[in-house]
């Protein structure tokens, strides 16, 4: 498939397609949108460098994450880079910001560079774009996301168990009313942690506060919302530590004591959790190990496609108790 196929599909000239790919500022927005739609629909990938084409691939792998600003993914990336570097590979990091459109664009760039494989925390459950990579001979391993098919490698953490552990701990401290502060409930991790929390409650009500982001700012906004409503729970479970740290700041500024007035627990156990003004109880994930194991699986499949055995590895989270629930 080439530029002429895309041009015919979009109803434009090959020169216009070339401009969209290489000099998009020269093309009107409407025409550019038509060509980009044709590229997506046909699964077209332009050629990379001549040296890469001669080799058939490059000594690079791609890593696509959903939030590059989250220290969780910083630790995962460090594990990926360690293994890749030891084996002579470079890592191209991309950030989808949870956007499927941006993720598709990033994956197209990785395919153009003829990466050996891609490690990805997908933005949603649709496997179509990942199947396209595999059809092109680009291996794919899911990171922090379980695979639901036997021909796909994945490395994940049992977030349902993590949610259950978090709320069980809060209940053991005497909490009877518990709120769950989460990011978008389109994100698998948020969904699973909620399911685990509800399992621990055994039918009792879980108050759910859904925020548009999983950042300290969103956590502080959630705290302001709860305080304004005048109905603080006994305990709060946040879907990640960044939300929890923002929640801690918001509660503290309002004169609400943690844990005396409200117990608080986060998720991920990032470095900042132990260093906050009130050290944060959290659910620890083996982030560095996630990155290392995922990269080992990916490069084993790249180097030994005929003998590689697909694995779906599920790690168990760990409760780390600190001042915010004592």
Tab-separated table of C-alpha atoms in Angstrom:
chain	number	residue	atom	x	y	z
A	1	UNK	CA	0.000	0.000	0.000
A	2	UNK	CA	1.328	3.436	-0.897
A	3	UNK	CA	0.570	7.124	-1.149
A	4	UNK	CA	-1.390	6.613	-4.369
A	5	UNK	CA	-3.815	4.276	-2.567
A	6	UNK	CA	-4.399	6.879	0.138
A	7	UNK	CA	-4.850	9.599	-2.499
A	8	UNK	CA	-7.454	7.560	-4.375
A	9	UNK	CA	-9.332	6.733	-1.166
A	10	UNK	CA	-9.365	10.393	-0.092
A	11	UNK	CA	-10.127	11.748	-3.564
A	12	UNK	CA	-7.024	13.944	-3.718
A	13	UNK	CA	-3.722	13.932	-5.578
A	14	UNK	CA	-0.642	11.991	-4.386
A	15	UNK	CA	1.106	15.337	-3.980
A	16	UNK	CA	-1.558	16.466	-1.528
A	17	UNK	CA	-1.106	13.287	0.512
A	18	UNK	CA	2.653	13.896	0.541
A	19	UNK	CA	2.096	17.440	1.803
A	20	UNK	CA	-0.211	16.242	4.581
A	21	UNK	CA	2.422	13.741	5.713
A	22	UNK	CA	5.412	16.053	5.436
A	23	UNK	CA	4.230	19.677	5.247
A	24	UNK	CA	0.707	19.743	6.765
A	25	UNK	CA	0.738	23.530	7.128
A	26	UNK	CA	0.474	23.779	3.333
A	27	UNK	CA	-2.885	21.949	3.249
A	28	UNK	CA	-6.296	23.236	4.297
A	29	UNK	CA	-7.797	21.802	7.471
A	30	UNK	CA	-10.682	20.170	5.579
A	31	UNK	CA	-8.397	18.425	3.072
A	32	UNK	CA	-5.996	17.410	5.802
A	33	UNK	CA	-8.859	15.805	7.737
A	34	UNK	CA	-9.908	13.805	4.627
A	35	UNK	CA	-6.374	12.500	4.095
A	36	UNK	CA	-5.855	11.668	7.765
A	37	UNK	CA	-9.147	9.742	7.784
A	38	UNK	CA	-8.003	7.767	4.719
A	39	UNK	CA	-4.683	6.989	6.408
A	40	UNK	CA	-6.504	5.621	9.462
A	41	UNK	CA	-9.063	3.643	7.472
A	42	UNK	CA	-6.439	2.009	5.251
A	43	UNK	CA	-3.905	1.482	8.028
A	44	UNK	CA	-1.260	3.197	5.865
A	45	UNK	CA	2.239	3.544	7.320
A	46	UNK	CA	4.853	5.605	5.462
A	47	UNK	CA	8.391	4.314	5.201
A	48	UNK	CA	11.032	5.222	7.749
A	49	UNK	CA	14.762	5.590	7.092
A	50	UNK	CA	16.524	3.563	4.410
A	51	UNK	CA	18.759	1.835	6.948
A	52	UNK	CA	15.765	0.725	8.967
A	53	UNK	CA	14.009	-0.581	5.874
A	54	UNK	CA	17.062	-2.634	4.867
A	55	UNK	CA	17.175	-4.214	8.333
A	56	UNK	CA	13.399	-4.674	8.416
A	57	UNK	CA	13.240	-3.130	11.868
A	58	UNK	CA	15.140	-0.819	14.189
A	59	UNK	CA	16.836	-1.343	17.543
A	60	UNK	CA	14.049	0.556	19.233
A	61	UNK	CA	10.874	-0.266	21.112
A	62	UNK	CA	7.928	1.996	21.837
A	63	UNK	CA	6.359	2.690	25.217
A	64	UNK	CA	2.911	4.307	25.287
A	65	UNK	CA	1.534	5.438	28.671
A	66	UNK	CA	-1.660	7.239	29.608
A	67	UNK	CA	-0.192	9.851	31.991
A	68	UNK	CA	3.463	10.746	31.695
A	69	UNK	CA	3.107	13.151	34.630
A	70	UNK	CA	2.224	10.352	37.056
A	71	UNK	CA	5.275	9.083	38.992
A	72	UNK	CA	3.827	5.579	38.671
A	73	UNK	CA	4.673	5.638	34.967
A	74	UNK	CA	8.060	7.221	35.660
A	75	UNK	CA	8.971	4.145	37.698
A	76	UNK	CA	7.558	1.781	35.068
A	77	UNK	CA	9.596	3.579	32.393
A	78	UNK	CA	12.776	3.211	34.446
A	79	UNK	CA	12.261	-0.566	34.554
A	80	UNK	CA	11.622	-0.665	30.795
A	81	UNK	CA	14.718	1.380	29.999
A	82	UNK	CA	16.988	-0.766	32.185
A	83	UNK	CA	16.185	-3.988	30.352
A	84	UNK	CA	16.108	-2.347	26.917
A	85	UNK	CA	19.463	-0.658	27.446
A	86	UNK	CA	21.103	-3.873	28.638
A	87	UNK	CA	19.991	-5.553	25.407
A	88	UNK	CA	21.077	-2.685	23.149
A	89	UNK	CA	17.660	-1.126	22.518
A	90	UNK	CA	16.476	2.464	22.731
A	91	UNK	CA	13.013	3.369	24.030
A	92	UNK	CA	10.668	5.867	22.350
A	93	UNK	CA	8.259	7.175	24.991
A	94	UNK	CA	4.844	8.573	24.068
A	95	UNK	CA	1.977	9.891	26.161
A	96	UNK	CA	-1.650	9.374	25.145
A	97	UNK	CA	-3.067	11.453	28.028
A	98	UNK	CA	-5.922	8.937	28.008
A	99	UNK	CA	-6.974	10.060	24.499
A	100	UNK	CA	-7.640	7.353	21.930
A	101	UNK	CA	-7.065	9.821	19.084
A	102	UNK	CA	-3.680	10.864	20.418
A	103	UNK	CA	-2.763	7.258	21.144
A	104	UNK	CA	-3.569	6.220	17.549
A	105	UNK	CA	-1.404	9.052	16.243
A	106	UNK	CA	1.480	8.038	18.514
A	107	UNK	CA	1.219	4.391	17.449
A	108	UNK	CA	1.328	5.449	13.810
A	109	UNK	CA	4.601	7.300	14.445
A	110	UNK	CA	6.056	4.241	16.181
A	111	UNK	CA	5.050	2.057	13.237
A	112	UNK	CA	6.695	4.517	10.842
A	113	UNK	CA	9.925	4.160	12.802
A	114	UNK	CA	9.733	0.354	12.386
A	115	UNK	CA	10.037	-0.314	16.110
A	116	UNK	CA	10.568	-3.966	17.050
A	117	UNK	CA	7.690	-3.890	19.491
A	118	UNK	CA	5.386	-1.724	21.595
A	119	UNK	CA	4.662	-1.715	25.314
A	120	UNK	CA	1.357	0.005	25.980
A	121	UNK	CA	-1.065	0.939	28.695
A	122	UNK	CA	-4.077	1.310	26.385
A	123	UNK	CA	-6.536	4.168	26.694
A	124	UNK	CA	-9.542	1.857	26.248
A	125	UNK	CA	-10.519	-1.775	25.706
A	126	UNK	CA	-10.758	-1.761	21.889
A	127	UNK	CA	-7.948	-4.018	20.531
A	128	UNK	CA	-8.261	-2.941	16.872
A	129	UNK	CA	-5.277	-0.583	16.723
A	130	UNK	CA	-3.079	-3.091	18.551
A	131	UNK	CA	-4.120	-5.847	16.141
A	132	UNK	CA	-2.994	-3.611	13.266
A	133	UNK	CA	0.465	-3.382	14.807
A	134	UNK	CA	0.657	-7.145	15.144
A	135	UNK	CA	-0.404	-7.560	11.510
A	136	UNK	CA	2.616	-5.449	10.553
A	137	UNK	CA	4.920	-7.726	12.543
A	138	UNK	CA	5.225	-5.342	15.515
A	139	UNK	CA	4.944	-7.261	18.785
A	140	UNK	CA	2.737	-5.805	21.534
A	141	UNK	CA	2.731	-6.323	25.306
A	142	UNK	CA	0.124	-4.730	27.587
A	143	UNK	CA	1.479	-2.952	30.676
A	144	UNK	CA	-0.653	-2.388	33.788
A	145	UNK	CA	-3.540	-3.905	31.867
A	146	UNK	CA	-4.543	-7.588	31.737
A	147	UNK	CA	-4.877	-9.382	28.407
A	148	UNK	CA	-8.137	-11.163	27.683
A	149	UNK	CA	-6.806	-13.448	24.947
A	150	UNK	CA	-4.243	-16.262	24.991
A	151	UNK	CA	-2.102	-14.883	22.141
A	152	UNK	CA	-1.301	-11.628	23.962
A	153	UNK	CA	1.319	-11.008	26.654
A	154	UNK	CA	0.440	-8.725	29.536
A	155	UNK	CA	1.796	-7.592	32.890
A	156	UNK	CA	-0.705	-6.156	35.356
A	157	UNK	CA	-1.576	-5.737	39.021
A	158	UNK	CA	-4.740	-7.123	40.606
A	159	UNK	CA	-6.557	-3.817	41.150
A	160	UNK	CA	-9.733	-5.495	42.384
A	161	UNK	CA	-7.690	-7.041	45.197
A	162	UNK	CA	-6.077	-3.658	45.801
A	163	UNK	CA	-9.428	-1.935	46.189
A	164	UNK	CA	-10.621	-4.663	48.530
A	165	UNK	CA	-7.461	-4.360	50.646
A	166	UNK	CA	-7.775	-0.578	50.897
A	167	UNK	CA	-11.379	-0.545	52.094
A	168	UNK	CA	-10.920	-3.555	54.374
A	169	UNK	CA	-8.125	-1.625	56.084
A	170	UNK	CA	-10.322	1.464	56.478
A	171	UNK	CA	-13.141	-0.603	57.949
A	172	UNK	CA	-10.768	-2.298	60.378
A	173	UNK	CA	-9.981	1.182	61.719
A	174	UNK	CA	-13.650	1.750	62.501
A	175	UNK	CA	-14.829	3.587	59.381
A	176	UNK	CA	-18.493	3.005	58.545
A	177	UNK	CA	-18.963	5.667	55.831
A	178	UNK	CA	-16.379	5.527	53.036
A	179	UNK	CA	-15.979	7.632	49.894
A	180	UNK	CA	-14.112	6.597	46.758
A	181	UNK	CA	-12.494	9.504	44.876
A	182	UNK	CA	-11.565	8.419	41.387
A	183	UNK	CA	-10.574	9.568	37.940
A	184	UNK	CA	-12.764	8.841	34.897
A	185	UNK	CA	-14.624	5.565	35.267
A	186	UNK	CA	-13.737	4.743	31.675
A	187	UNK	CA	-10.247	3.844	32.917
A	188	UNK	CA	-9.931	0.150	33.728
A	189	UNK	CA	-7.853	0.718	36.867
A	190	UNK	CA	-10.464	3.081	38.309
A	191	UNK	CA	-13.241	0.610	37.531
A	192	UNK	CA	-11.438	-2.343	39.092
A	193	UNK	CA	-10.439	-0.454	42.246
A	194	UNK	CA	-14.049	0.602	42.701
A	195	UNK	CA	-15.201	-3.025	42.253
A	196	UNK	CA	-12.742	-4.144	44.921
A	197	UNK	CA	-13.893	-1.419	47.305
A	198	UNK	CA	-17.531	-2.416	46.852
A	199	UNK	CA	-16.627	-6.057	47.424
A	200	UNK	CA	-15.061	-5.131	50.767
A	201	UNK	CA	-18.205	-3.279	51.794
A	202	UNK	CA	-20.330	-6.375	51.269
A	203	UNK	CA	-23.417	-4.491	50.119
A	204	UNK	CA	-22.960	-1.301	52.131
A	205	UNK	CA	-23.008	1.923	50.104
A	206	UNK	CA	-19.802	3.320	48.635
A	207	UNK	CA	-19.977	7.037	47.902
A	208	UNK	CA	-18.280	7.643	44.537
A	209	UNK	CA	-16.841	11.006	43.498
A	210	UNK	CA	-15.633	10.917	39.897
A	211	UNK	CA	-13.142	13.558	38.758
A	212	UNK	CA	-12.012	14.398	35.234
A	213	UNK	CA	-8.344	13.827	36.077
A	214	UNK	CA	-6.186	11.934	38.569
A	215	UNK	CA	-3.989	14.812	39.708
A	216	UNK	CA	-3.332	16.655	42.995
A	217	UNK	CA	-5.423	19.555	41.701
A	218	UNK	CA	-8.365	17.208	41.086
A	219	UNK	CA	-7.936	15.777	44.576
A	220	UNK	CA	-8.016	19.232	46.106
A	221	UNK	CA	-11.149	20.069	44.102
A	222	UNK	CA	-12.789	16.865	45.356
A	223	UNK	CA	-11.963	17.870	48.929
A	224	UNK	CA	-13.531	21.300	48.392
A	225	UNK	CA	-16.650	19.666	46.955
A	226	UNK	CA	-17.048	17.320	49.919
A	227	UNK	CA	-16.469	20.102	52.441
A	228	UNK	CA	-18.984	22.381	50.671
A	229	UNK	CA	-21.593	19.621	50.808
A	230	UNK	CA	-20.992	19.353	54.575
A	231	UNK	CA	-21.077	15.562	54.587
A	232	UNK	CA	-17.586	14.231	55.237
A	233	UNK	CA	-17.247	10.440	55.480
A	234	UNK	CA	-15.227	8.611	58.108
A	235	UNK	CA	-12.652	7.606	55.497
A	236	UNK	CA	-11.648	8.325	51.898
A	237	UNK	CA	-10.085	5.922	49.403
A	238	UNK	CA	-8.433	7.666	46.444
A	239	UNK	CA	-7.775	5.826	43.187
A	240	UNK	CA	-4.168	7.019	43.122
A	241	UNK	CA	-1.689	8.830	45.339
A	242	UNK	CA	-1.806	12.084	43.361
A	243	UNK	CA	-5.526	12.404	44.093
A	244	UNK	CA	-4.884	11.483	47.732
A	245	UNK	CA	-2.131	14.088	48.132
A	246	UNK	CA	-4.425	16.781	46.728
A	247	UNK	CA	-7.206	15.557	49.025
A	248	UNK	CA	-4.836	15.757	52.009
A	249	UNK	CA	-3.916	19.325	51.128
A	250	UNK	CA	-7.548	20.357	50.696
A	251	UNK	CA	-8.655	18.798	53.972
A	252	UNK	CA	-5.711	20.212	55.930
A	253	UNK	CA	-6.269	23.756	54.623
A	254	UNK	CA	-9.887	23.509	55.795
A	255	UNK	CA	-8.765	22.542	59.302
A	256	UNK	CA	-9.862	18.926	58.953
A	257	UNK	CA	-7.387	16.578	60.604
A	258	UNK	CA	-6.116	13.440	58.942
A	259	UNK	CA	-6.526	10.802	60.316
A	260	UNK	CA	-8.304	12.111	63.448
A	261	UNK	CA	-11.320	13.486	61.570
A	262	UNK	CA	-11.026	11.565	58.290
A	263	UNK	CA	-8.820	8.583	57.457
A	264	UNK	CA	-7.212	8.671	53.997
A	265	UNK	CA	-5.624	6.034	51.767
A	266	UNK	CA	-4.099	6.309	48.292
A	267	UNK	CA	-2.913	3.907	45.613
A	268	UNK	CA	0.488	3.315	43.912
A	269	UNK	CA	2.816	4.199	46.828
A	270	UNK	CA	4.805	6.773	44.877
A	271	UNK	CA	7.831	8.326	46.599
A	272	UNK	CA	5.868	11.440	47.588
A	273	UNK	CA	3.433	9.316	49.621
A	274	UNK	CA	5.931	8.719	52.420
A	275	UNK	CA	7.245	12.303	52.291
A	276	UNK	CA	3.960	14.217	52.634
A	277	UNK	CA	3.192	16.320	55.731
A	278	UNK	CA	1.033	13.444	56.980
A	279	UNK	CA	2.643	10.352	55.505
A	280	UNK	CA	0.154	8.584	53.269
A	281	UNK	CA	-1.088	5.032	53.666
A	282	UNK	CA	-1.159	3.511	50.199
A	283	UNK	CA	-1.529	0.381	48.123
A	284	UNK	CA	1.904	-0.410	46.691
A	285	UNK	CA	2.355	-1.680	43.146
A	286	UNK	CA	5.627	-3.230	41.898
A	287	UNK	CA	6.068	-0.484	39.294
A	288	UNK	CA	9.727	-1.058	38.462
A	289	UNK	CA	9.159	-4.787	38.136
A	290	UNK	CA	6.165	-4.188	35.858
A	291	UNK	CA	8.420	-2.363	33.421
A	292	UNK	CA	11.236	-4.885	33.558
A	293	UNK	CA	9.078	-7.988	33.139
A	294	UNK	CA	7.018	-6.445	30.338
A	295	UNK	CA	10.175	-5.562	28.399
A	296	UNK	CA	11.635	-9.025	28.894
A	297	UNK	CA	8.433	-10.572	27.509
A	298	UNK	CA	8.367	-8.191	24.543
A	299	UNK	CA	11.980	-8.723	23.476
A	300	UNK	CA	11.733	-12.485	23.969
A	301	UNK	CA	8.793	-12.527	21.554
A	302	UNK	CA	10.698	-10.295	19.113
A	303	UNK	CA	13.818	-12.469	19.172
A	304	UNK	CA	12.170	-15.894	19.461
A	305	UNK	CA	8.739	-15.634	17.799
A	306	UNK	CA	8.555	-19.370	17.070
A	307	UNK	CA	9.270	-20.543	20.608
A	308	UNK	CA	7.920	-17.639	22.639
A	309	UNK	CA	5.206	-18.604	25.145
A	310	UNK	CA	2.635	-15.879	25.770
A	311	UNK	CA	2.155	-15.050	29.432
A	312	UNK	CA	-0.454	-13.037	31.314
A	313	UNK	CA	1.305	-12.094	34.554
A	314	UNK	CA	-0.727	-10.696	37.434
A	315	UNK	CA	1.088	-9.210	40.436
A	316	UNK	CA	-0.585	-8.717	43.810
A	317	UNK	CA	-0.600	-5.276	45.480
A	318	UNK	CA	0.587	-4.638	49.020
A	319	UNK	CA	-0.820	-2.450	51.801
A	320	UNK	CA	1.656	0.076	53.235
A	321	UNK	CA	0.320	1.615	56.468
A	322	UNK	CA	1.412	5.122	57.449
A	323	UNK	CA	0.097	8.061	59.466
A	324	UNK	CA	-2.968	8.929	57.358
A	325	UNK	CA	-4.922	5.908	58.681
A	326	UNK	CA	-3.426	5.470	62.110
